[in-house]
Short mmCIF file of C-alpha atoms in Angstrom, two decimals:
data_model
loop_
_atom_site.label_atom_id
_atom_site.label_comp_id
_atom_site.label_asym_id
_atom_site.label_seq_id
_atom_site.Cartn_x
_atom_site.Cartn_y
_atom_site.Cartn_z
CA MET T 1 0.57 0.02 -0.05
CA THR T 2 1.57 3.42 -1.04
CA THR T 3 0.36 6.76 -0.56
CA ASN T 4 1.13 10.31 -2.34
CA THR T 5 3.97 11.39 -0.64
CA THR T 6 4.24 14.11 -2.62
CA ALA T 7 1.19 15.91 -1.04
CA ALA T 8 1.88 14.71 2.16
CA THR T 9 4.92 16.54 1.98
CA THR T 10 3.43 19.63 0.61
CA ASN T 11 0.78 20.01 3.14
CA ASN T 12 3.39 19.10 5.86
CA THR T 13 2.52 22.42 7.60
CA ALA T 14 -1.49 22.14 6.82
CA ILE T 15 -2.30 20.08 9.87
CA ASN T 16 -1.41 23.14 12.18
CA SER T 17 -1.94 26.32 9.27
CA SER T 18 -3.59 29.22 11.36
CA SER T 19 -5.48 29.80 7.90
CA LYS T 20 -7.27 26.90 8.22
CA TYR T 21 -8.15 27.00 11.77
CA GLY T 22 -7.54 29.86 13.64
CA ASN T 23 -5.14 29.55 15.44
CA GLN T 24 -6.25 26.25 17.20
CA ASP T 25 -5.27 22.49 16.37
CA PRO T 26 -8.07 21.33 14.15
CA GLY T 27 -7.52 17.72 15.92
CA SER T 28 -9.02 19.65 18.80
CA TYR T 29 -12.46 19.79 17.67
CA PHE T 30 -12.71 15.80 18.25
CA ILE T 31 -10.99 16.60 21.66
CA ASP T 32 -14.51 18.73 22.32
CA VAL T 33 -16.51 15.61 20.84
CA ALA T 34 -14.88 12.99 23.39
CA ARG T 35 -15.53 15.65 25.86
CA GLN T 36 -19.15 15.49 25.17
CA TYR T 37 -19.72 12.00 25.61
CA SER T 38 -18.65 12.24 29.16
CA SER T 39 -22.43 13.70 29.82
CA PRO T 40 -25.46 11.25 28.98
CA VAL T 41 -27.33 11.50 26.21
CA GLY T 42 -29.11 14.87 25.66
CA GLY T 43 -27.25 16.08 28.79
CA GLU T 44 -30.99 17.08 30.42
CA THR T 45 -31.95 16.23 33.30
CA GLU T 46 -34.94 17.83 35.60
CA LEU T 47 -36.46 16.97 38.74
CA GLU T 48 -40.10 15.98 38.31
CA PRO T 49 -43.30 16.41 41.00
CA THR T 50 -43.31 13.02 43.65
CA GLU T 51 -46.02 14.35 46.11
CA LEU T 52 -48.62 17.16 46.85
CA ASN T 53 -47.13 20.64 47.90
CA THR T 54 -48.70 20.89 51.91
CA VAL T 55 -47.05 24.25 52.18
CA LYS T 56 -48.91 25.47 48.36
CA SER T 57 -52.44 24.65 49.37
CA SER T 58 -55.66 25.93 50.84
CA GLY T 59 -54.93 23.45 53.71
CA GLY T 60 -58.46 24.78 55.91
CA PHE T 61 -60.46 22.74 53.60
CA LEU T 62 -58.61 19.56 53.15
CA VAL T 63 -56.59 16.71 54.70
CA VAL T 64 -53.24 15.64 53.37
CA SER T 65 -52.57 12.27 53.92
CA ILE T 66 -49.07 11.22 55.05
CA ASP T 67 -47.25 10.24 52.22
CA LYS T 68 -48.74 13.76 50.58
CA LEU T 69 -50.35 11.76 47.77
CA SER T 70 -54.17 12.17 49.12
CA VAL T 71 -56.61 14.62 50.01
CA LYS T 72 -59.44 14.65 51.31
CA TYR T 73 -62.21 17.64 51.31
CA THR T 74 -63.68 17.89 55.35
CA SER T 75 -65.63 21.06 55.52
CA VAL T 76 -68.85 22.42 53.80
CA ASN T 77 -68.17 24.93 51.49
CA LEU T 78 -70.14 27.83 51.63
CA HIS T 79 -68.82 29.71 48.62
CA GLY T 80 -66.43 29.58 45.74
CA HIS T 81 -63.56 30.45 47.60
CA ASP T 82 -64.03 27.44 49.79
CA VAL T 83 -62.03 25.39 47.28
CA GLY T 84 -59.58 22.58 48.56
CA VAL T 85 -56.79 22.96 46.21
CA ILE T 86 -53.14 22.15 45.97
CA GLN T 87 -50.20 22.12 43.80
CA ALA T 88 -47.35 19.60 42.99
CA ASP T 89 -43.93 20.03 45.02
CA ARG T 90 -42.33 21.05 41.71
CA PRO T 91 -43.26 22.32 38.22
CA ALA T 92 -43.87 19.47 35.41
CA PRO T 93 -40.95 19.23 33.96
CA GLU T 94 -40.86 20.88 30.52
CA LYS T 95 -37.62 19.56 27.93
CA ARG T 96 -39.35 16.67 26.79
CA LEU T 97 -42.05 15.52 24.46
CA VAL T 98 -44.52 15.52 27.30
CA TYR T 99 -45.81 15.16 30.61
CA TYR T 100 -48.55 14.06 32.13
CA PHE T 101 -50.07 12.67 35.85
CA GLU T 102 -53.21 11.27 36.84
CA ILE T 103 -55.58 11.34 40.14
CA TYR T 104 -58.07 8.38 41.30
CA VAL T 105 -61.18 9.35 43.01
CA LYS T 106 -61.73 7.30 45.81
CA ASN T 107 -65.02 9.36 46.79
CA ALA T 108 -67.15 11.82 44.86
CA GLY T 109 -68.58 13.23 47.58
CA ALA T 110 -71.69 15.43 48.22
CA LYS T 111 -71.30 17.14 44.40
CA GLY T 112 -68.54 15.56 42.67
CA GLN T 113 -66.56 19.04 42.24
CA ILE T 114 -63.17 17.23 41.69
CA ALA T 115 -60.97 19.09 39.44
CA ILE T 116 -57.44 18.18 38.15
CA GLY T 117 -55.13 20.17 35.78
CA PHE T 118 -52.63 23.01 35.87
CA THR T 119 -51.28 26.57 37.09
CA ASN T 120 -48.80 28.69 37.38
CA HIS T 121 -46.88 29.78 40.86
CA ALA T 122 -48.71 32.78 41.28
CA PHE T 123 -52.29 31.06 41.18
CA LYS T 124 -54.80 31.69 44.14
CA MET T 125 -54.98 28.78 46.26
CA ARG T 126 -58.25 29.09 47.41
CA ARG T 127 -60.08 28.57 43.81
CA GLN T 128 -60.29 25.33 41.13
CA PRO T 129 -57.91 25.32 38.26
CA GLY T 130 -59.31 27.26 35.29
CA TRP T 131 -61.83 29.99 37.37
CA GLU T 132 -58.78 32.12 37.40
CA ALA T 133 -56.18 33.54 34.71
CA ASN T 134 -53.29 31.49 34.28
CA SER T 135 -54.65 28.22 35.09
CA TYR T 136 -56.99 25.09 33.35
CA GLY T 137 -58.56 22.60 34.90
CA TYR T 138 -61.10 19.60 33.76
CA HIS T 139 -63.89 19.38 36.42
CA GLY T 140 -65.60 16.16 37.22
CA ASP T 141 -68.82 17.49 38.03
CA ASP T 142 -70.17 19.15 34.98
CA GLY T 143 -67.10 17.55 32.25
CA ASN T 144 -66.09 21.13 31.26
CA LEU T 145 -63.02 22.61 30.49
CA TYR T 146 -62.02 26.14 32.76
CA ARG T 147 -59.38 28.28 31.41
CA GLY T 148 -59.03 31.22 33.23
CA PRO T 149 -62.03 33.20 33.20
CA GLY T 150 -64.34 30.36 35.22
CA THR T 151 -66.75 29.88 32.29
CA GLY T 152 -66.83 26.05 31.32
CA GLU T 153 -66.78 24.89 27.86
CA ALA T 154 -68.16 21.61 26.56
CA PHE T 155 -65.13 19.27 26.69
CA GLY T 156 -65.88 15.74 27.72
CA PRO T 157 -67.58 12.86 30.05
CA THR T 158 -68.29 14.09 34.05
CA PHE T 159 -65.81 11.86 36.48
CA THR T 160 -66.92 10.74 39.84
CA THR T 161 -65.82 7.93 42.26
CA ASN T 162 -63.42 4.73 41.19
CA ASP T 163 -62.74 7.09 38.27
CA THR T 164 -59.35 7.51 36.99
CA VAL T 165 -58.45 11.05 35.49
CA GLY T 166 -55.26 12.54 33.91
CA ALA T 167 -53.98 15.42 32.83
CA GLY T 168 -50.68 16.35 30.38
CA ILE T 169 -48.71 18.82 28.71
CA ASN T 170 -47.73 18.04 24.93
CA TYR T 171 -44.67 20.38 24.57
CA THR T 172 -44.35 19.08 21.21
CA SER T 173 -48.10 20.47 19.92
CA GLN T 174 -48.17 22.94 22.77
CA GLU T 175 -51.37 21.85 24.18
CA PHE T 176 -53.09 20.54 26.92
CA PHE T 177 -54.60 16.63 26.90
CA PHE T 178 -56.93 15.41 29.51
CA THR T 179 -57.57 11.36 29.69
CA LYS T 180 -60.27 9.30 31.54
CA ASN T 181 -59.81 5.84 32.54
CA GLY T 182 -57.28 5.32 30.31
CA ALA T 183 -58.52 7.26 26.92
CA LEU T 184 -57.98 10.15 25.73
CA VAL T 185 -61.11 12.71 26.16
CA GLY T 186 -59.38 15.60 24.28
CA ALA T 187 -56.74 18.30 23.85
CA VAL T 188 -56.78 21.90 24.04
CA TYR T 189 -54.02 24.78 22.79
CA LYS T 190 -51.91 25.56 25.51
CA ASP T 191 -51.42 29.37 25.67
CA MET T 192 -49.95 29.61 29.02
CA LYS T 193 -46.46 30.59 29.47
CA GLY T 194 -43.70 29.66 32.05
CA LEU T 195 -43.86 26.71 34.96
CA LEU T 196 -46.80 25.14 35.43
CA PHE T 197 -47.53 23.27 38.62
CA PRO T 198 -49.93 20.48 38.76
CA THR T 199 -52.80 21.22 40.45
CA VAL T 200 -55.45 19.36 42.09
CA ALA T 201 -59.24 20.02 43.94
CA VAL T 202 -61.95 18.64 46.05
CA HIS T 203 -64.94 21.04 46.62
CA SER T 204 -67.41 19.17 48.47
CA GLN T 205 -67.74 17.13 51.60
CA ASN T 206 -65.92 13.57 51.24
CA GLU T 207 -64.33 13.99 48.40
CA GLU T 208 -60.78 11.92 48.38
CA ILE T 209 -58.49 11.73 45.65
CA GLU T 210 -55.22 10.03 45.18
CA VAL T 211 -52.39 11.33 43.06
CA ASN T 212 -49.97 9.42 40.91
CA PHE T 213 -47.11 11.21 39.36
CA GLY T 214 -45.50 8.14 38.03
CA LYS T 215 -44.49 5.87 40.77
CA LYS T 216 -47.61 3.38 39.86
CA PRO T 217 -48.19 2.11 36.36
CA PHE T 218 -50.97 5.12 34.53
CA ALA T 219 -54.05 3.67 33.51
CA PHE T 220 -53.38 5.69 30.25
CA ASP T 221 -51.14 4.28 27.83
CA LEU T 222 -48.17 7.29 28.14
CA LYS T 223 -45.62 5.19 26.02
CA GLU T 224 -48.12 4.55 23.30
CA TYR T 225 -49.64 8.12 22.82
CA GLU T 226 -45.44 9.24 22.45
CA ARG T 227 -45.22 7.24 20.13
CA GLN T 228 -48.17 7.94 18.14
CA GLU T 229 -47.13 11.83 18.85
CA THR T 230 -43.57 11.46 17.69
CA MET T 231 -44.98 9.30 14.41
CA LYS T 232 -47.06 12.51 13.78
CA GLN T 233 -44.18 14.35 13.17
CA GLN T 234 -41.85 11.60 11.52
CA MET T 235 -45.23 11.82 9.06
CA LYS T 236 -44.76 15.68 8.54
CA VAL T 237 -41.35 15.26 7.53
CA ASP T 238 -41.73 12.01 5.40
CA LYS T 239 -44.02 13.83 3.56
CA ILE T 240 -41.22 16.75 2.08
CA SER T 241 -40.50 15.61 -1.37
CA LEU T 242 -36.45 15.02 -1.73
CA PRO T 243 -34.80 13.89 -5.26
CA PRO T 244 -33.38 10.84 -4.89
CA ILE T 245 -30.34 12.15 -6.45
CA VAL T 246 -30.10 14.89 -3.53
CA SER T 247 -30.20 11.66 -0.60
CA TYR T 248 -27.40 9.62 -2.80
CA GLY T 249 -25.27 12.62 -2.86
CA LEU T 250 -25.31 13.25 0.90
CA VAL T 251 -24.69 9.48 1.70
CA ARG T 252 -21.93 9.00 -1.24
CA SER T 253 -19.97 11.72 0.10
CA TYR T 254 -20.30 10.52 3.76
CA LEU T 255 -18.89 7.18 2.61
CA LEU T 256 -16.39 9.09 0.54
CA HIS T 257 -15.36 11.32 3.85
CA ASN T 258 -15.05 8.55 6.38
CA GLY T 259 -13.23 6.16 4.28
CA TYR T 260 -15.99 3.32 4.35
CA GLU T 261 -14.37 1.99 1.12
CA GLU T 262 -16.31 -1.59 0.86
CA THR T 263 -19.71 0.15 1.71
CA LEU T 264 -18.92 2.88 -0.52
CA ASN T 265 -18.29 0.17 -3.72
CA ALA T 266 -21.57 -1.60 -2.29
CA PHE T 267 -23.57 1.74 -2.28
CA ASP T 268 -22.26 2.46 -5.87
CA VAL T 269 -23.28 -1.14 -6.59
CA ALA T 270 -27.01 -1.41 -5.25
CA SER T 271 -27.57 2.68 -7.06
CA LYS T 272 -26.39 1.72 -10.46
CA SER T 273 -29.69 0.64 -11.70
CA THR T 274 -31.68 3.52 -9.51
CA ILE T 275 -29.65 6.38 -10.02
CA PRO T 276 -28.12 7.93 -12.45
CA PRO T 277 -24.13 8.56 -12.45
CA MET T 278 -23.05 12.20 -10.61
CA TYR T 279 -20.01 14.16 -9.37
CA ILE T 280 -20.08 15.86 -6.25
CA ALA T 281 -19.65 19.37 -6.44
CA GLN T 282 -17.07 21.45 -4.78
CA GLU T 283 -18.42 23.38 -1.45
CA ASN T 284 -15.92 25.27 0.42
CA GLY T 285 -12.78 24.16 -1.56
CA SER T 286 -13.62 20.48 -1.54
CA GLY T 287 -15.08 18.16 -4.16
CA GLU T 288 -15.29 14.17 -4.69
CA GLN T 289 -11.68 14.49 -5.93
CA ASP T 290 -10.74 15.53 -2.47
CA ILE T 291 -12.61 13.70 -0.11
CA ALA T 292 -11.43 10.22 -2.02
CA TYR T 293 -7.75 11.36 -1.58
CA ALA T 294 -5.96 8.64 0.44
CA LEU T 295 -9.40 6.44 1.05
CA ALA T 296 -7.52 3.13 0.67
CA GLN T 297 -5.20 4.23 3.75
CA ARG T 298 -8.04 6.24 5.78
CA LYS T 299 -10.13 2.76 5.53
CA ALA T 300 -7.36 0.70 6.82
CA LEU T 301 -6.75 2.90 9.87
CA ARG T 302 -10.42 3.47 10.57
CA GLN T 303 -10.36 -0.29 10.83
CA LEU T 304 -7.08 -1.00 13.28
CA ILE T 305 -8.69 1.91 15.26
CA ARG T 306 -11.99 -0.10 15.42
CA ASN T 307 -10.30 -2.96 16.63
CA GLY T 308 -8.40 -1.50 19.12
CA GLU T 309 -5.22 -2.10 17.45
CA ILE T 310 -3.60 1.30 18.06
CA ASP T 311 0.36 0.42 18.46
CA SER T 312 -0.22 -0.78 14.21
CA ALA T 313 -2.17 2.56 14.17
CA LEU T 314 0.29 4.57 14.99
CA THR T 315 3.35 3.08 12.89
CA LYS T 316 1.03 3.28 9.82
CA LEU T 317 0.77 6.78 10.58
CA ARG T 318 4.69 7.05 11.06
CA GLU T 319 5.15 5.26 7.74
CA TRP T 320 2.71 7.40 5.77
CA TYR T 321 1.89 10.21 7.31
CA PRO T 322 4.73 11.31 9.84
CA GLN T 323 3.60 14.54 10.14
CA ILE T 324 0.30 13.98 12.12
CA VAL T 325 1.91 12.84 14.78
CA GLN T 326 5.11 14.78 14.68
CA VAL T 327 4.27 17.35 17.31
CA GLU T 328 4.30 15.28 20.35
CA LYS T 329 1.29 17.56 22.15
CA SER T 330 -1.07 17.84 18.86
CA ALA T 331 -4.57 16.92 19.73
CA THR T 332 -4.30 14.00 17.54
CA CYS T 333 -1.58 12.17 19.48
CA PHE T 334 -3.45 12.82 22.82
CA LEU T 335 -6.72 11.17 21.13
CA LEU T 336 -4.15 8.03 19.93
CA HIS T 337 -2.27 8.10 23.02
CA SER T 338 -5.27 8.16 25.29
CA GLN T 339 -7.19 5.23 23.35
CA LYS T 340 -4.08 3.34 23.93
CA PHE T 341 -4.38 3.59 27.72
CA ILE T 342 -7.89 2.52 27.48
CA GLU T 343 -7.35 -0.39 25.75
CA LEU T 344 -4.97 -1.50 27.76
CA VAL T 345 -7.47 -0.98 30.48
CA ARG T 346 -10.30 -2.79 28.67
CA ALA T 347 -7.58 -5.55 28.64
CA GLY T 348 -7.08 -5.71 32.01
CA ALA T 349 -3.37 -5.02 31.55
CA LEU T 350 -3.32 -2.22 34.62
CA GLU T 351 0.30 -2.49 35.16
CA GLU T 352 1.27 -1.91 31.75
CA ALA T 353 -1.50 1.17 31.39
CA VAL T 354 -0.01 2.93 34.53
CA HIS T 355 3.44 2.54 32.89
CA TYR T 356 2.43 3.81 29.25
CA GLY T 357 0.27 6.78 31.30
CA ARG T 358 3.34 7.79 32.81
CA ILE T 359 5.37 7.84 29.75
CA GLU T 360 2.66 9.23 27.51
CA LEU T 361 -0.57 10.18 29.27
CA ALA T 362 2.02 12.20 31.67
CA LYS T 363 2.73 15.14 28.87
CA PHE T 364 -0.81 16.41 28.92
CA PHE T 365 -1.58 16.88 31.98
CA LYS T 366 -2.46 20.26 33.36
CA LEU T 367 -2.04 21.30 29.89
CA PRO T 368 -4.90 23.35 28.61
CA GLY T 369 -7.53 21.44 26.80
CA PHE T 370 -6.24 17.87 27.74
CA ASP T 371 -6.64 17.77 31.52
CA ASP T 372 -9.84 16.99 32.50
CA LEU T 373 -9.85 13.85 29.94
CA VAL T 374 -6.17 12.78 31.49
CA GLN T 375 -8.14 12.72 34.62
CA ASP T 376 -11.03 10.53 33.30
CA CYS T 377 -8.59 8.52 31.86
CA VAL T 378 -6.53 7.75 34.91
CA ALA T 379 -9.56 7.35 36.62
CA LEU T 380 -10.79 3.62 35.08
CA LEU T 381 -7.70 2.58 36.88
CA ALA T 382 -9.60 2.88 40.33
CA TYR T 383 -13.04 0.78 39.22
CA GLU T 384 -13.18 -2.64 39.87
CA LYS T 385 -15.80 -2.74 36.97
CA PRO T 386 -15.10 0.18 34.87
CA HIS T 387 -17.59 -0.05 32.61
CA GLN T 388 -20.08 0.64 35.36
CA CYS T 389 -18.31 3.88 36.52
CA SER T 390 -18.67 7.55 35.76
CA VAL T 391 -15.99 7.61 33.36
CA GLY T 392 -17.26 4.01 31.38
CA TYR T 393 -17.93 6.21 28.44
CA LEU T 394 -14.58 6.07 27.56
CA LEU T 395 -14.76 2.04 27.39
CA GLU T 396 -17.71 2.52 25.20
CA GLU T 397 -16.92 2.51 20.85
CA SER T 398 -18.01 5.19 20.18
CA GLN T 399 -14.80 6.35 21.70
CA ARG T 400 -12.60 4.65 19.25
CA GLU T 401 -15.05 6.09 16.43
CA ILE T 402 -13.84 9.40 17.42
CA VAL T 403 -9.90 9.05 17.67
CA ALA T 404 -10.61 7.15 13.76
CA ASP T 405 -12.62 10.81 12.89
CA ALA T 406 -9.64 12.41 14.09
CA VAL T 407 -7.13 10.75 12.27
CA ASN T 408 -9.12 10.36 8.98
CA ALA T 409 -10.04 14.22 9.10
CA MET T 410 -5.97 14.99 9.70
CA ILE T 411 -5.49 12.57 6.57
CA LEU T 412 -7.44 14.57 4.73
CA LEU T 413 -6.06 17.70 5.73
CA THR T 414 -2.60 16.34 3.59
CA GLY T 415 -4.52 16.56 0.80
CA PRO T 416 -3.36 18.31 -2.51
CA ASN T 417 -6.03 20.75 -3.17
CA VAL T 418 -7.45 21.72 0.51
CA LYS T 419 -8.46 25.32 1.02
CA ASP T 420 -10.40 24.83 4.10
CA ALA T 421 -9.92 22.44 7.22
CA GLN T 422 -13.80 22.35 8.33
CA SER T 423 -14.76 20.67 4.97
CA CYS T 424 -12.46 18.30 6.55
CA LEU T 425 -13.76 17.79 9.65
CA ARG T 426 -17.08 17.22 9.02
CA SER T 427 -18.97 15.46 5.70
CA HIS T 428 -22.07 17.27 4.24
CA LEU T 429 -23.99 15.16 5.78
CA GLU T 430 -22.61 15.81 8.83
CA ARG T 431 -23.08 19.51 8.69
CA LEU T 432 -26.56 19.36 7.63
CA ILE T 433 -27.68 17.25 10.64
CA ARG T 434 -25.77 19.83 12.77
CA GLN T 435 -27.89 22.60 11.24
CA LEU T 436 -30.79 20.59 11.81
CA THR T 437 -30.03 20.27 15.48
CA VAL T 438 -29.85 24.28 15.81
CA CYS T 439 -32.60 24.58 14.23
CA CYS T 440 -34.33 22.63 16.65
CA LEU T 441 -33.01 24.25 19.34
CA GLU T 442 -34.09 27.51 18.06
CA ARG T 443 -37.88 26.20 17.54
CA ARG T 444 -37.73 24.99 21.10
CA SER T 445 -36.07 28.54 22.18
CA LEU T 446 -39.37 29.68 20.56
CA ASN T 447 -41.60 27.74 22.68
CA GLY T 448 -40.21 29.06 25.91
CA GLY T 449 -37.04 26.31 25.97
CA GLN T 450 -40.43 23.53 26.33
CA GLY T 451 -39.46 20.59 24.51
CA GLU T 452 -37.44 17.77 23.97
CA ALA T 453 -34.09 18.26 22.09
CA PHE T 454 -33.30 16.37 18.96
CA HIS T 455 -30.98 13.60 19.42
CA LEU T 456 -29.84 11.56 15.80
CA HIS T 457 -29.85 8.07 17.64
CA GLY T 458 -32.94 8.70 19.35
CA ALA T 459 -34.69 9.71 15.86
CA LEU T 460 -32.46 6.52 13.67
CA LYS T 461 -33.73 4.57 16.61
CA LEU T 462 -37.69 5.36 15.80
CA HIS T 463 -36.89 5.43 12.09
CA SER T 464 -35.49 1.99 11.70
CA GLY T 465 -37.84 0.67 14.53
CA LYS T 466 -34.84 -1.06 15.61
CA ARG T 467 -31.64 0.05 17.67
CA ALA T 468 -29.59 2.03 14.99
CA LYS T 469 -26.12 1.83 15.66
CA CYS T 470 -23.93 5.47 14.11
CA SER T 471 -21.03 7.14 14.84
CA HIS T 472 -20.80 10.72 16.32
CA LEU T 473 -21.49 13.58 14.42
#
């Protein structure tokens, strides 16, 4: 196997060219990618309501159980302000597709004036949800929906003793929805902004309800509802017409960019009868010839790294592209040496890992941009089962992919016609998905930060119907 030594020599300084990537080592992009994997996918965790807030309630008209999940109206209501109303201890979490909770009516009492809904923090705790501004409520005595003015509108059936009623927020459609005994009653547009608290109310003698914030199975099939809502969004996307030649070009450029030679050849054969021959147009100085540069070498190196054979990969790099590893403290060298350390830990060769770390990883200790990842690598030694620890992400296949992507990009940077480092770091498809992610985040910001973030892995899993395995973007 040979490589274009003239091109490699000509671009010997391209790796660290400030005109290509500012004053930063281009390989540092992949350091940032590796750092992102230290957090769970999505990176967004929110506390959920778990019980009723005995402080934020009209305590004089109701009794709350010891577990703070049941309420009973013990008074005799004389007027509209004698409501036993209580909020959850926390607002509904927002960074998701749907939030939902339920109540079980133990006793409808004298009049069945039970309500379930959502209110904001400033809601007056002497009124039914839906009777005041910034509140919505589904009421059991008349089946009406109330949303602020106090005047109800026909919505659904009444509910009484032994009924289970639920209330939810669909953040994608920006709607409140309500259920009864496991069936969807209806939905209404959510024109309230800000944090919203699950709220329940009782308003006649002996009314008693139990609240379920998810500790027990819901009567309503929430997973199926979420699946259907997600499929609605997918169907909207599927209706968008995309010429086959466009998707073909994106996939082919992705395979070329990442050095998947065998898959590329199979893809070309499979597409030969349906897609006319095409040439990938240049974008930012990068055309098909540029991303096809050193395809065989990039394929070989990717395979070695994916197999955990880091010593062999380093040997080939020193033979074919010595300029990539000549700067010992570069981001690419760090990724390769840290991966070698990780592979030793994976194999259980801990003494050898310690020795290797003292020689190679020690060079990067306390260097800006590397220190936290060095500490994560070394921390693997402290655990009997490193796969299950907080730094276990380093032992996942995705970590090998990051290193392989970094080496692949650095080889592309040595190409004879490269004018822009960005075109070497990411394929057209990867850049398109990054733009899609930004658009989704912008759309979410317009909804007050509500709704789930776009995650490629989750989208692929839904679309394929099975667990999708893909590299990072």
